[in-house]
Amino acid sequence: MKSYIVLLAFLATVILVNASKRHHHNKFSSSEHSGKCPRRKFCGKGKECRLNSQGQPQCFCIEKCPDSGHGTSICGSDGRFYPSHCHLNRYNCISGESVSIDSHGTTCGSSGKLSNHPLCSPEEFEILKDNLLLYNHEHLRSLDKEPNGKDYLLSLMFSHFDQNNNGGLDYAELQNVMAEDEMEKLAPPGCSLTHLFQFEDADGNDIIDLNEFYVAFNKLYSLNVPAVSLISLDKAVEVTHITAQVNDNVELKCDVTGIPPMRFIWKRYEVDLSTQDDHQIRVFSDGTLYLSNIQLLHSGNYTCHGERNSHVVQTHVLTVQAPPDVHVSPHIIMKKPGTNVTMFCRVTGGEPAPTVQWLKNDDPIIPDDSNNKYIIAKNNVALTILDVYFSDTGAYMCEAKNSAGRRIDITSLVVVAGSTQGEDQDSLHEDSKDEVNGFFVFHEKGISIYDPNDCRLMHQIQATDIIPGTQDYVCLNEQVPECIWGTSIKVSTSYVYVTQPTLDRILIISISQMVVVDVVTTDRYPVELSYLTHLDQVWVQCWRSVENRGEKTLQVIRDAKEKKKHHTVHPEPINSHFDVVENLFLPANTKSSSQFHYGYVTHKNNRGFYKLDLIALRYVKSIDLTLWNCVPETVQFSGLYGMIIIECREPVTGRQTGEIVFDALTDSVIHYKGDRFGKPYLSPDSRKLVTVSHDTTGTTLLVQRLTANGLQFSFDVKTSLNISLVAFYPSRTSHTYDLFASSVDKLDVLFVDLETGKVEMVTGFIHSSIPKSKLSTSLFPWNKPEERPISSQSLFSNYLVTRSQESVYIINGNTHTVNCQIGGLVAPSLILWI
């Protein structure tokens, strides 16, 4: 009896709604009238002629197909059975698709049921129903101010859909509503209102009655999908901007609302952040995204939406700022009156880009054209004081500031009368008394250390020297009559590490003592070295044979800068044995690399790589790049925006397959350029990317800027030089970097201003071309004869160094001239600044 009363009340509500419907906007009225068409009016398959609301003949989708009667179904190319040809043609008309007849029945299977690839899945149809509730709540309720409630909303919707007021919904009515109300945007791909017949037509009569309609919007599916909810988001907070500083903790709230409360999904580049194994990223049960100790790589867009509705999305744009670092040189200057003095300033880091100015005792220095006392170089990279007097004594500060903070560094100028110690020198560094300014050259007879100012030999370690505390020579033994070097690196200000592949060891040289202080034994043929300052680790790649066969073992030296006996450890074994890898990719040894806690490892001819925890020394996940046919060849880590740039090649053939921009936070591909070939080089400030590619006519250098939106083209340089390697050099007109590039077959060096695109050739070398290598490729495969190394020193150094097969050349980076040449060396292979 109780159910009967409820049903009567329900029907009364529907009658009231139908009665009130004629007072609504005319778009809710029936769009067609019954009536016969002239016989000459012809409609295509799946259509029939009926009179429209103006009484004119018009083709509509067939309202209802006759019962086939014979029980034979038609197999469609979409994997579905249709009762008759009429039903298939009617479906094509309603859905707008082109399903054909599969005469062989192969797509439908033998079960006589729908195939496993429905056009609209139950989950997707649930999303459509959610969106319909939200849409109609906003549109229908604005036209009717009667009491609210979900049942009342559903009654309004049914009344609106039932255009012929017959108490049931047919295909034509639902199709017309979708078109008239432009509801396509509410539906996931492949879904429409007409799928009510697939999922909700309980009695299979091709009519959705009132009861079926109510059940459809209130039922629970077997997949534990909760009851449909109303989801909304205020347009004012659809995109939210958040600014934070490095090392801050950030809490992001999702402003999407729904009844009942729902679980929220947080994403970055379409990756669900709750699936990320990262202690800095946490998604709490209340839908809050918490980012701890954020770094520059956390900048970017974060989106949130309800678990069952991915169409109502809020975007949080996180901008991470960092204060700049300022360095001046020299720190102390003593001058006599009447002389000129120049001091230099270098600003590194800083996001956004900082402004720079010079101050004297906290007061800004403004050049005065009337007396020309001060000359400030472009972008404040240098300050020159002319004709100094006693009153010029003071603290000269280089100040850099942005919205994240202000930083200064100070040069103290003391003007003194008479003769002073060092008065003939331009400056005295207070912090350089114990600092060695020079470079190591590793050659066949040992190690030589030179002064770049005049190419003076400062120290020499002979191959026949005995390593202190041992009975071993620096190089020589019975099997190897000369020094064979692999790779050398500088570890902090304390040591130089260099590999000796044929001796299966690493020499550790004290920079202050200029002597070998430790020997570390390794696996067979240690060649490549990398140093991570923030972890104080040296990573060793051992080739296991003379040739690079892509079968290397990895070893790590911890506490590399500490004064102690060092040894190696392996990363965590896989399946009880140490992993054999093709390549190891680590961030460059710069300040910004401290935010990277992972490296990447590739295996021979494997499309993709493994993510390696650099602290725990174990693999955490594999990353598949098969879709881009990519075996990583070169990887550059950008401290800005968390971008990783990957040069790709094809397995086996080695053919280049393009360039990938990868997100370090989510391990997802952001951009892919299938026609971008060449080896990428990233400037130390992560602001510029230079891609070097070769063809039969020469070399192309493509220069791009790194922005929050990806890589932005700046310019390209085409040269007939066969470029070998490049080095970044601190610009003398800005706080960024310029580029010098060596050639394979000529001694000339190419200079490129990466801000303006200006190109210049450094000439003046004694030999115009490089003589053929005397090195045996089979004996020295790790020192490629075709590669000609070139490197710069520090922020305030004036020099670069490069080599030929028997000489080393010092280049003045400011004047773009050859400063001096060191000859008589036997096969110099490695050069390292200290």
mmCIF file with all atom_site columns, N, CA and C in Angstrom, residues 686-731:
data_model
loop_
_atom_site.group_PDB
_atom_site.id
_atom_site.type_symbol
_atom_site.label_atom_id
_atom_site.label_alt_id
_atom_site.label_comp_id
_atom_site.label_asym_id
_atom_site.label_entity_id
_atom_site.label_seq_id
_atom_site.pdbx_PDB_ins_code
_atom_site.Cartn_x
_atom_site.Cartn_y
_atom_site.Cartn_z
_atom_site.occupancy
_atom_site.B_iso_or_equiv
_atom_site.pdbx_formal_charge
_atom_site.auth_seq_id
_atom_site.auth_comp_id
_atom_site.auth_asym_id
_atom_site.auth_atom_id
_atom_site.pdbx_PDB_model_num
ATOM 1   N N  . SER A 1 686 ? 71.336 26.096 -17.563 1.00 0.00 ? 686 SER A N  1
ATOM 2   C CA . SER A 1 686 ? 70.119 25.436 -18.069 1.00 0.00 ? 686 SER A CA 1
ATOM 3   C C  . SER A 1 686 ? 69.227 26.375 -18.872 1.00 0.00 ? 686 SER A C  1
ATOM 4   N N  . ARG A 1 687 ? 69.770 27.471 -19.364 1.00 0.00 ? 687 ARG A N  1
ATOM 5   C CA . ARG A 1 687 ? 68.956 28.429 -20.121 1.00 0.00 ? 687 ARG A CA 1
ATOM 6   C C  . ARG A 1 687 ? 68.964 28.150 -21.617 1.00 0.00 ? 687 ARG A C  1
ATOM 7   N N  . LYS A 1 688 ? 70.056 27.540 -22.117 1.00 0.00 ? 688 LYS A N  1
ATOM 8   C CA . LYS A 1 688 ? 70.188 27.361 -23.559 1.00 0.00 ? 688 LYS A CA 1
ATOM 9   C C  . LYS A 1 688 ? 70.544 25.914 -23.888 1.00 0.00 ? 688 LYS A C  1
ATOM 10  N N  . LEU A 1 689 ? 69.942 25.434 -24.973 1.00 0.00 ? 689 LEU A N  1
ATOM 11  C CA . LEU A 1 689 ? 70.236 24.103 -25.483 1.00 0.00 ? 689 LEU A CA 1
ATOM 12  C C  . LEU A 1 689 ? 70.776 24.245 -26.894 1.00 0.00 ? 689 LEU A C  1
ATOM 13  N N  . VAL A 1 690 ? 71.955 23.668 -27.138 1.00 0.00 ? 690 VAL A N  1
ATOM 14  C CA . VAL A 1 690 ? 72.584 23.707 -28.458 1.00 0.00 ? 690 VAL A CA 1
ATOM 15  C C  . VAL A 1 690 ? 72.641 22.278 -28.986 1.00 0.00 ? 690 VAL A C  1
ATOM 16  N N  . THR A 1 691 ? 71.990 22.051 -30.126 1.00 0.00 ? 691 THR A N  1
ATOM 17  C CA . THR A 1 691 ? 71.986 20.732 -30.753 1.00 0.00 ? 691 THR A CA 1
ATOM 18  C C  . THR A 1 691 ? 72.900 20.759 -31.966 1.00 0.00 ? 691 THR A C  1
ATOM 19  N N  . VAL A 1 692 ? 73.907 19.900 -31.984 1.00 0.00 ? 692 VAL A N  1
ATOM 20  C CA . VAL A 1 692 ? 74.910 19.858 -33.048 1.00 0.00 ? 692 VAL A CA 1
ATOM 21  C C  . VAL A 1 692 ? 74.611 18.670 -33.955 1.00 0.00 ? 692 VAL A C  1
ATOM 22  N N  . SER A 1 693 ? 74.344 18.961 -35.227 1.00 0.00 ? 693 SER A N  1
ATOM 23  C CA . SER A 1 693 ? 74.054 17.897 -36.199 1.00 0.00 ? 693 SER A CA 1
ATOM 24  C C  . SER A 1 693 ? 74.984 18.031 -37.395 1.00 0.00 ? 693 SER A C  1
ATOM 25  N N  . HIS A 1 694 ? 75.284 16.916 -38.036 1.00 0.00 ? 694 HIS A N  1
ATOM 26  C CA . HIS A 1 694 ? 76.230 16.871 -39.149 1.00 0.00 ? 694 HIS A CA 1
ATOM 27  C C  . HIS A 1 694 ? 75.545 16.357 -40.409 1.00 0.00 ? 694 HIS A C  1
ATOM 28  N N  . ASP A 1 695 ? 75.993 16.877 -41.545 1.00 0.00 ? 695 ASP A N  1
ATOM 29  C CA . ASP A 1 695 ? 75.598 16.317 -42.839 1.00 0.00 ? 695 ASP A CA 1
ATOM 30  C C  . ASP A 1 695 ? 76.777 16.452 -43.796 1.00 0.00 ? 695 ASP A C  1
ATOM 31  N N  . THR A 1 696 ? 76.562 16.178 -45.052 1.00 0.00 ? 696 THR A N  1
ATOM 32  C CA . THR A 1 696 ? 77.664 16.170 -46.023 1.00 0.00 ? 696 THR A CA 1
ATOM 33  C C  . THR A 1 696 ? 78.227 17.556 -46.281 1.00 0.00 ? 696 THR A C  1
ATOM 34  N N  . THR A 1 697 ? 77.465 18.606 -45.976 1.00 0.00 ? 697 THR A N  1
ATOM 35  C CA . THR A 1 697 ? 77.921 19.974 -46.251 1.00 0.00 ? 697 THR A CA 1
ATOM 36  C C  . THR A 1 697 ? 78.598 20.631 -45.061 1.00 0.00 ? 697 THR A C  1
ATOM 37  N N  . GLY A 1 698 ? 78.514 20.034 -43.883 1.00 0.00 ? 698 GLY A N  1
ATOM 38  C CA . GLY A 1 698 ? 79.116 20.642 -42.714 1.00 0.00 ? 698 GLY A CA 1
ATOM 39  C C  . GLY A 1 698 ? 78.319 20.354 -41.458 1.00 0.00 ? 698 GLY A C  1
ATOM 40  N N  . THR A 1 699 ? 78.238 21.353 -40.595 1.00 0.00 ? 699 THR A N  1
ATOM 41  C CA . THR A 1 699 ? 77.607 21.194 -39.283 1.00 0.00 ? 699 THR A CA 1
ATOM 42  C C  . THR A 1 699 ? 76.590 22.300 -39.056 1.00 0.00 ? 699 THR A C  1
ATOM 43  N N  . THR A 1 700 ? 75.486 21.947 -38.393 1.00 0.00 ? 700 THR A N  1
ATOM 44  C CA . THR A 1 700 ? 74.469 22.920 -37.997 1.00 0.00 ? 700 THR A CA 1
ATOM 45  C C  . THR A 1 700 ? 74.365 22.935 -36.481 1.00 0.00 ? 700 THR A C  1
ATOM 46  N N  . LEU A 1 701 ? 74.402 24.147 -35.913 1.00 0.00 ? 701 LEU A N  1
ATOM 47  C CA . LEU A 1 701 ? 74.211 24.322 -34.480 1.00 0.00 ? 701 LEU A CA 1
ATOM 48  C C  . LEU A 1 701 ? 72.855 24.991 -34.269 1.00 0.00 ? 701 LEU A C  1
ATOM 49  N N  . LEU A 1 702 ? 71.909 24.270 -33.690 1.00 0.00 ? 702 LEU A N  1
ATOM 50  C CA . LEU A 1 702 ? 70.572 24.785 -33.415 1.00 0.00 ? 702 LEU A CA 1
ATOM 51  C C  . LEU A 1 702 ? 70.526 25.266 -31.973 1.00 0.00 ? 702 LEU A C  1
ATOM 52  N N  . VAL A 1 703 ? 70.216 26.550 -31.789 1.00 0.00 ? 703 VAL A N  1
ATOM 53  C CA . VAL A 1 703 ? 70.194 27.149 -30.455 1.00 0.00 ? 703 VAL A CA 1
ATOM 54  C C  . VAL A 1 703 ? 68.742 27.363 -30.034 1.00 0.00 ? 703 VAL A C  1
ATOM 55  N N  . GLN A 1 704 ? 68.380 26.836 -28.860 1.00 0.00 ? 704 GLN A N  1
ATOM 56  C CA . GLN A 1 704 ? 67.031 26.978 -28.326 1.00 0.00 ? 704 GLN A CA 1
ATOM 57  C C  . GLN A 1 704 ? 67.091 27.466 -26.882 1.00 0.00 ? 704 GLN A C  1
ATOM 58  N N  . ARG A 1 705 ? 66.045 28.188 -26.471 1.00 0.00 ? 705 ARG A N  1
ATOM 59  C CA . ARG A 1 705 ? 65.899 28.622 -25.083 1.00 0.00 ? 705 ARG A CA 1
ATOM 60  C C  . ARG A 1 705 ? 64.959 27.669 -24.351 1.00 0.00 ? 705 ARG A C  1
ATOM 61  N N  . LEU A 1 706 ? 65.238 27.453 -23.082 1.00 0.00 ? 706 LEU A N  1
ATOM 62  C CA . LEU A 1 706 ? 64.335 26.660 -22.263 1.00 0.00 ? 706 LEU A CA 1
ATOM 63  C C  . LEU A 1 706 ? 63.360 27.592 -21.562 1.00 0.00 ? 706 LEU A C  1
ATOM 64  N N  . THR A 1 707 ? 62.071 27.373 -21.775 1.00 0.00 ? 707 THR A N  1
ATOM 65  C CA . THR A 1 707 ? 61.021 28.171 -21.150 1.00 0.00 ? 707 THR A CA 1
ATOM 66  C C  . THR A 1 707 ? 60.068 27.243 -20.406 1.00 0.00 ? 707 THR A C  1
ATOM 67  N N  . ALA A 1 708 ? 59.144 27.848 -19.656 1.00 0.00 ? 708 ALA A N  1
ATOM 68  C CA . ALA A 1 708 ? 58.161 27.050 -18.917 1.00 0.00 ? 708 ALA A CA 1
ATOM 69  C C  . ALA A 1 708 ? 57.271 26.252 -19.853 1.00 0.00 ? 708 ALA A C  1
ATOM 70  N N  . ASN A 1 709 ? 57.176 26.692 -21.114 1.00 0.00 ? 709 ASN A N  1
ATOM 71  C CA . ASN A 1 709 ? 56.328 26.010 -22.090 1.00 0.00 ? 709 ASN A CA 1
ATOM 72  C C  . ASN A 1 709 ? 57.106 25.051 -22.985 1.00 0.00 ? 709 ASN A C  1
ATOM 73  N N  . GLY A 1 710 ? 58.387 24.880 -22.721 1.00 0.00 ? 710 GLY A N  1
ATOM 74  C CA . GLY A 1 710 ? 59.184 23.963 -23.529 1.00 0.00 ? 710 GLY A CA 1
ATOM 75  C C  . GLY A 1 710 ? 60.353 24.662 -24.192 1.00 0.00 ? 710 GLY A C  1
ATOM 76  N N  . LEU A 1 711 ? 60.849 24.088 -25.276 1.00 0.00 ? 711 LEU A N  1
ATOM 77  C CA . LEU A 1 711 ? 61.996 24.631 -25.998 1.00 0.00 ? 711 LEU A CA 1
ATOM 78  C C  . LEU A 1 711 ? 61.530 25.658 -27.018 1.00 0.00 ? 711 LEU A C  1
ATOM 79  N N  . GLN A 1 712 ? 62.204 26.806 -27.036 1.00 0.00 ? 712 GLN A N  1
ATOM 80  C CA . GLN A 1 712 ? 61.844 27.891 -27.953 1.00 0.00 ? 712 GLN A CA 1
ATOM 81  C C  . GLN A 1 712 ? 63.032 28.189 -28.868 1.00 0.00 ? 712 GLN A C  1
ATOM 82  N N  . PHE A 1 713 ? 62.789 28.156 -30.165 1.00 0.00 ? 713 PHE A N  1
ATOM 83  C CA . PHE A 1 713 ? 63.853 28.381 -31.147 1.00 0.00 ? 713 PHE A CA 1
ATOM 84  C C  . PHE A 1 713 ? 64.418 29.794 -31.029 1.00 0.00 ? 713 PHE A C  1
ATOM 85  N N  . SER A 1 714 ? 65.757 29.905 -31.037 1.00 0.00 ? 714 SER A N  1
ATOM 86  C CA . SER A 1 714 ? 66.428 31.206 -31.052 1.00 0.00 ? 714 SER A CA 1
ATOM 87  C C  . SER A 1 714 ? 67.024 31.474 -32.429 1.00 0.00 ? 714 SER A C  1
ATOM 88  N N  . PHE A 1 715 ? 67.977 30.640 -32.838 1.00 0.00 ? 715 PHE A N  1
ATOM 89  C CA . PHE A 1 715 ? 68.590 30.781 -34.155 1.00 0.00 ? 715 PHE A CA 1
ATOM 90  C C  . PHE A 1 715 ? 69.400 29.525 -34.432 1.00 0.00 ? 715 PHE A C  1
ATOM 91  N N  . ASP A 1 716 ? 69.891 29.403 -35.649 1.00 0.00 ? 716 ASP A N  1
ATOM 92  C CA . ASP A 1 716 ? 70.806 28.306 -35.959 1.00 0.00 ? 716 ASP A CA 1
ATOM 93  C C  . ASP A 1 716 ? 72.001 28.845 -36.726 1.00 0.00 ? 716 ASP A C  1
ATOM 94  N N  . VAL A 1 717 ? 73.097 28.112 -36.644 1.00 0.00 ? 717 VAL A N  1
ATOM 95  C CA . VAL A 1 717 ? 74.355 28.488 -37.290 1.00 0.00 ? 717 VAL A CA 1
ATOM 96  C C  . VAL A 1 717 ? 74.801 27.325 -38.159 1.00 0.00 ? 717 VAL A C  1
ATOM 97  N N  . LYS A 1 718 ? 75.080 27.615 -39.422 1.00 0.00 ? 718 LYS A N  1
ATOM 98  C CA . LYS A 1 718 ? 75.589 26.597 -40.340 1.00 0.00 ? 718 LYS A CA 1
ATOM 99  C C  . LYS A 1 718 ? 77.049 26.910 -40.649 1.00 0.00 ? 718 LYS A C  1
ATOM 100 N N  . THR A 1 719 ? 77.903 25.910 -40.542 1.00 0.00 ? 719 THR A N  1
ATOM 101 C CA . THR A 1 719 ? 79.329 26.104 -40.778 1.00 0.00 ? 719 THR A CA 1
ATOM 102 C C  . THR A 1 719 ? 79.886 24.919 -41.554 1.00 0.00 ? 719 THR A C  1
ATOM 103 N N  . SER A 1 720 ? 80.915 25.212 -42.344 1.00 0.00 ? 720 SER A N  1
ATOM 104 C CA . SER A 1 720 ? 81.572 24.137 -43.094 1.00 0.00 ? 720 SER A CA 1
ATOM 105 C C  . SER A 1 720 ? 82.536 23.347 -42.218 1.00 0.00 ? 720 SER A C  1
ATOM 106 N N  . LEU A 1 721 ? 82.815 23.851 -40.985 1.00 0.00 ? 721 LEU A N  1
ATOM 107 C CA . LEU A 1 721 ? 83.687 23.123 -40.067 1.00 0.00 ? 721 LEU A CA 1
ATOM 108 C C  . LEU A 1 721 ? 83.031 21.811 -39.645 1.00 0.00 ? 721 LEU A C  1
ATOM 109 N N  . ASN A 1 722 ? 83.840 20.795 -39.540 1.00 0.00 ? 722 ASN A N  1
ATOM 110 C CA . ASN A 1 722 ? 83.362 19.513 -39.035 1.00 0.00 ? 722 ASN A CA 1
ATOM 111 C C  . ASN A 1 722 ? 83.509 19.539 -37.513 1.00 0.00 ? 722 ASN A C  1
ATOM 112 N N  . ILE A 1 723 ? 82.461 20.020 -36.831 1.00 0.00 ? 723 ILE A N  1
ATOM 113 C CA . ILE A 1 723 ? 82.533 20.259 -35.393 1.00 0.00 ? 723 ILE A CA 1
ATOM 114 C C  . ILE A 1 723 ? 82.762 18.954 -34.637 1.00 0.00 ? 723 ILE A C  1
ATOM 115 N N  . SER A 1 724 ? 83.675 19.012 -33.660 1.00 0.00 ? 724 SER A N  1
ATOM 116 C CA . SER A 1 724 ? 83.968 17.849 -32.830 1.00 0.00 ? 724 SER A CA 1
ATOM 117 C C  . SER A 1 724 ? 83.243 17.954 -31.493 1.00 0.00 ? 724 SER A C  1
ATOM 118 N N  . LEU A 1 725 ? 83.714 18.827 -30.608 1.00 0.00 ? 725 LEU A N  1
ATOM 119 C CA . LEU A 1 725 ? 83.123 19.004 -29.286 1.00 0.00 ? 725 LEU A CA 1
ATOM 120 C C  . LEU A 1 725 ? 82.933 20.489 -29.006 1.00 0.00 ? 725 LEU A C  1
ATOM 121 N N  . VAL A 1 726 ? 82.105 20.811 -28.005 1.00 0.00 ? 726 VAL A N  1
ATOM 122 C CA . VAL A 1 726 ? 81.832 22.208 -27.673 1.00 0.00 ? 726 VAL A CA 1
ATOM 123 C C  . VAL A 1 726 ? 82.122 22.445 -26.194 1.00 0.00 ? 726 VAL A C  1
ATOM 124 N N  . ALA A 1 727 ? 82.341 23.724 -25.863 1.00 0.00 ? 727 ALA A N  1
ATOM 125 C CA . ALA A 1 727 ? 82.539 24.145 -24.477 1.00 0.00 ? 727 ALA A CA 1
ATOM 126 C C  . ALA A 1 727 ? 81.783 25.447 -24.265 1.00 0.00 ? 727 ALA A C  1
ATOM 127 N N  . PHE A 1 728 ? 81.129 25.576 -23.105 1.00 0.00 ? 728 PHE A N  1
ATOM 128 C CA . PHE A 1 728 ? 80.441 26.816 -22.753 1.00 0.00 ? 728 PHE A CA 1
ATOM 129 C C  . PHE A 1 728 ? 81.392 27.705 -21.961 1.00 0.00 ? 728 PHE A C  1
ATOM 130 N N  . TYR A 1 729 ? 81.348 28.994 -22.291 1.00 0.00 ? 729 TYR A N  1
ATOM 131 C CA . TYR A 1 729 ? 82.274 29.959 -21.703 1.00 0.00 ? 729 TYR A CA 1
ATOM 132 C C  . TYR A 1 729 ? 81.455 31.136 -21.169 1.00 0.00 ? 729 TYR A C  1
ATOM 133 N N  . PRO A 1 730 ? 81.713 31.586 -19.924 1.00 0.00 ? 730 PRO A N  1
ATOM 134 C CA . PRO A 1 730 ? 80.940 32.701 -19.373 1.00 0.00 ? 730 PRO A CA 1
ATOM 135 C C  . PRO A 1 730 ? 81.013 33.934 -20.273 1.00 0.00 ? 730 PRO A C  1
ATOM 136 N N  . SER A 1 731 ? 79.855 34.443 -20.645 1.00 0.00 ? 731 SER A N  1
ATOM 137 C CA . SER A 1 731 ? 79.795 35.597 -21.539 1.00 0.00 ? 731 SER A CA 1
ATOM 138 C C  . SER A 1 731 ? 80.376 36.827 -20.858 1.00 0.00 ? 731 SER A C  1
#
